[in-house]
Amino acid sequence: MEQITITRPDDWHLHVRTGAMLKTVIPHTARQFSRAIIMPNLTPPVSTVERAEQYHQEIIQAIPENLNFQPLMTLYLTDSTTVTEIKKAAESPIIFACKLYPAGATTNSDSGVSNISHIAAVLESMQEHDIPLLIHGEITDPECDIFDREKVFVETILAKITADFPALRIVLEHVTTVEAVQFVQDASEKIAATITPQHLMFNRNAILAGGIRPHHYCLPIIKREKHRLAIIAAATSGHSKFFLGTDSAPHLQSRKENSCGCAGCYSAHAAIELYAEVFDDVDKLDNLEAFASFNGADFYGLPRNTEKITLRRNNWIAPEYYLVDNDRLIPLQAGKSISWQLTE
Ligand code: DOR
Ligand code: ZN
């Protein structure tokens, strides 16, 4: 296949930040995707409908005029989120989900939930109003090995949430392990998962072999090859429970190339092209449209997009960096060749 035309995709997990960073990254996403679920982990977090409305406005203003793009807002759950706020979210036309960050699990998660028992009433209310719960699935126990944190979360906390709230729609975000894939496959129709490009492209050698590569460091951390193979199989299977969520997470170069670098890979500059490369590598381009354009919309109960995009087999070189004020943003595969290209 030299060319593929698919329904315009959506990104079901995206970080766009604010200010100068937002202005740099939004055009990259809006050129490919029709909609994106916007993650609420700002400081302070987007934990109220009012904050989400303000953030929504800031994003809308940053979208280039010639592009049609809809940000789908989320609320950040904290120990003190109220049932009243969930009711407001259910009535809001701009809010599509709530995000659960276990406190301390990742970037800007300090205000996250310290124990899920604290949000039992909130989860009950989300179940009642059919608001999807998006989960960063890693336990935060400092004794737990960082490579095991997703597996242990799935076996303990996620198993409990799904048992206690059987009608709650849940997206286990950015799955990275055999165990997470298996759990989602075996669970009810209410449970789905997103998959990032970096977890499909790399195993943990890409972070640590031959030197530390901070631009491959994200959370959940990239795992061994057997896990990569399991998520490739899930993503490319066409199975309705698995869909595209880049987790594109821009950080300034100075914050990534640092003695204590931040977690996050920036992939929005070439997201659909990187996924196309992965699907092509395993001869599954035929299933790219289900993964990128159908499964997520169907799960969220939103209409599928009607516009199309075309990708062409063509080598191009990803930029070395993008300017953000006086600093730089280093994209995934900076300076490297990418074998599929979106036609404008
Ligand atoms: O690598 C990550 N970066 N994982 C997350 O969960 C958060 C994200 C960010 O916001 O930078
Ligand atoms: Zn994320």
PDB file of C-alpha atoms in Angstrom, residues 17 21 24-25 28 198 202 212-218 247-258 262-270 274 318-336 338:
ATOM      1  CA  ARG A  17      -0.542  22.946  28.686  1.00  0.00           C
ATOM      2  CA  MET A  21       3.521  25.970  24.924  1.00  0.00           C
ATOM      3  CA  THR A  24       3.166  25.895  19.798  1.00  0.00           C
ATOM      4  CA  VAL A  25       1.493  22.499  20.159  1.00  0.00           C
ATOM      5  CA  HIS A  28       0.218  20.164  15.394  1.00  0.00           C
ATOM      6  CA  GLN A 198       5.971   5.531  22.125  1.00  0.00           C
ATOM      7  CA  PHE A 202       9.934   1.231  21.806  1.00  0.00           C
ATOM      8  CA  ILE A 212      20.091   7.722  28.922  1.00  0.00           C
ATOM      9  CA  ARG A 213      17.548   9.150  26.502  1.00  0.00           C
ATOM     10  CA  PRO A 214      15.343  11.559  28.412  1.00  0.00           C
ATOM     11  CA  HIS A 215      13.012  12.128  25.473  1.00  0.00           C
ATOM     12  CA  HIS A 216      11.930   8.493  25.712  1.00  0.00           C
ATOM     13  CA  TYR A 217      11.117   8.823  29.400  1.00  0.00           C
ATOM     14  CA  CYS A 218       7.407   8.944  30.179  1.00  0.00           C
ATOM     15  CA  ASP A 247      -0.431  11.102  25.711  1.00  0.00           C
ATOM     16  CA  SER A 248       1.604  13.714  23.854  1.00  0.00           C
ATOM     17  CA  ALA A 249       3.097  15.554  26.841  1.00  0.00           C
ATOM     18  CA  PRO A 250       5.249  18.561  25.931  1.00  0.00           C
ATOM     19  CA  HIS A 251       7.958  19.736  28.317  1.00  0.00           C
ATOM     20  CA  LEU A 252      10.689  22.305  27.666  1.00  0.00           C
ATOM     21  CA  GLN A 253      14.072  20.879  26.646  1.00  0.00           C
ATOM     22  CA  SER A 254      15.603  22.350  29.809  1.00  0.00           C
ATOM     23  CA  ARG A 255      13.141  20.379  31.954  1.00  0.00           C
ATOM     24  CA  LYS A 256      13.705  17.111  30.059  1.00  0.00           C
ATOM     25  CA  GLU A 257      17.504  17.267  29.705  1.00  0.00           C
ATOM     26  CA  ASN A 258      18.004  17.743  33.415  1.00  0.00           C
ATOM     27  CA  CYS A 262      10.254  15.304  33.665  1.00  0.00           C
ATOM     28  CA  ALA A 263       8.163  12.449  32.315  1.00  0.00           C
ATOM     29  CA  GLY A 264       6.516  12.888  28.932  1.00  0.00           C
ATOM     30  CA  CYS A 265       7.101  12.295  25.219  1.00  0.00           C
ATOM     31  CA  TYR A 266       6.004  14.938  22.729  1.00  0.00           C
ATOM     32  CA  SER A 267       4.408  13.207  19.743  1.00  0.00           C
ATOM     33  CA  ALA A 268       1.693  15.566  18.479  1.00  0.00           C
ATOM     34  CA  HIS A 269       3.901  16.828  15.626  1.00  0.00           C
ATOM     35  CA  ALA A 270       3.663  13.436  13.861  1.00  0.00           C
ATOM     36  CA  LEU A 274       3.992   7.376  13.770  1.00  0.00           C
ATOM     37  CA  ALA A 318      11.039  15.145  11.863  1.00  0.00           C
ATOM     38  CA  PRO A 319      12.205  18.601  13.046  1.00  0.00           C
ATOM     39  CA  GLU A 320      15.069  18.707  15.586  1.00  0.00           C
ATOM     40  CA  TYR A 321      13.035  21.062  17.763  1.00  0.00           C
ATOM     41  CA  TYR A 322      10.219  23.596  17.966  1.00  0.00           C
ATOM     42  CA  LEU A 323      10.725  27.017  19.545  1.00  0.00           C
ATOM     43  CA  VAL A 324       8.744  27.878  22.676  1.00  0.00           C
ATOM     44  CA  ASP A 325       9.649  31.408  23.751  1.00  0.00           C
ATOM     45  CA  ASN A 326      13.414  31.204  24.325  1.00  0.00           C
ATOM     46  CA  ASP A 327      13.463  27.484  24.982  1.00  0.00           C
ATOM     47  CA  ARG A 328      12.902  24.434  22.816  1.00  0.00           C
ATOM     48  CA  LEU A 329      10.536  21.513  22.625  1.00  0.00           C
ATOM     49  CA  ILE A 330      12.168  18.301  21.367  1.00  0.00           C
ATOM     50  CA  PRO A 331       9.728  16.036  19.529  1.00  0.00           C
ATOM     51  CA  LEU A 332       9.728  12.254  19.428  1.00  0.00           C
ATOM     52  CA  GLN A 333      12.029  11.013  16.638  1.00  0.00           C
ATOM     53  CA  ALA A 334      13.657  14.473  16.342  1.00  0.00           C
ATOM     54  CA  GLY A 335      15.891  14.550  13.261  1.00  0.00           C
ATOM     55  CA  LYS A 336      14.891  10.997  12.322  1.00  0.00           C
ATOM     56  CA  ILE A 338       9.403   8.902   9.415  1.00  0.00           C
TER      57      ILE A 338
END
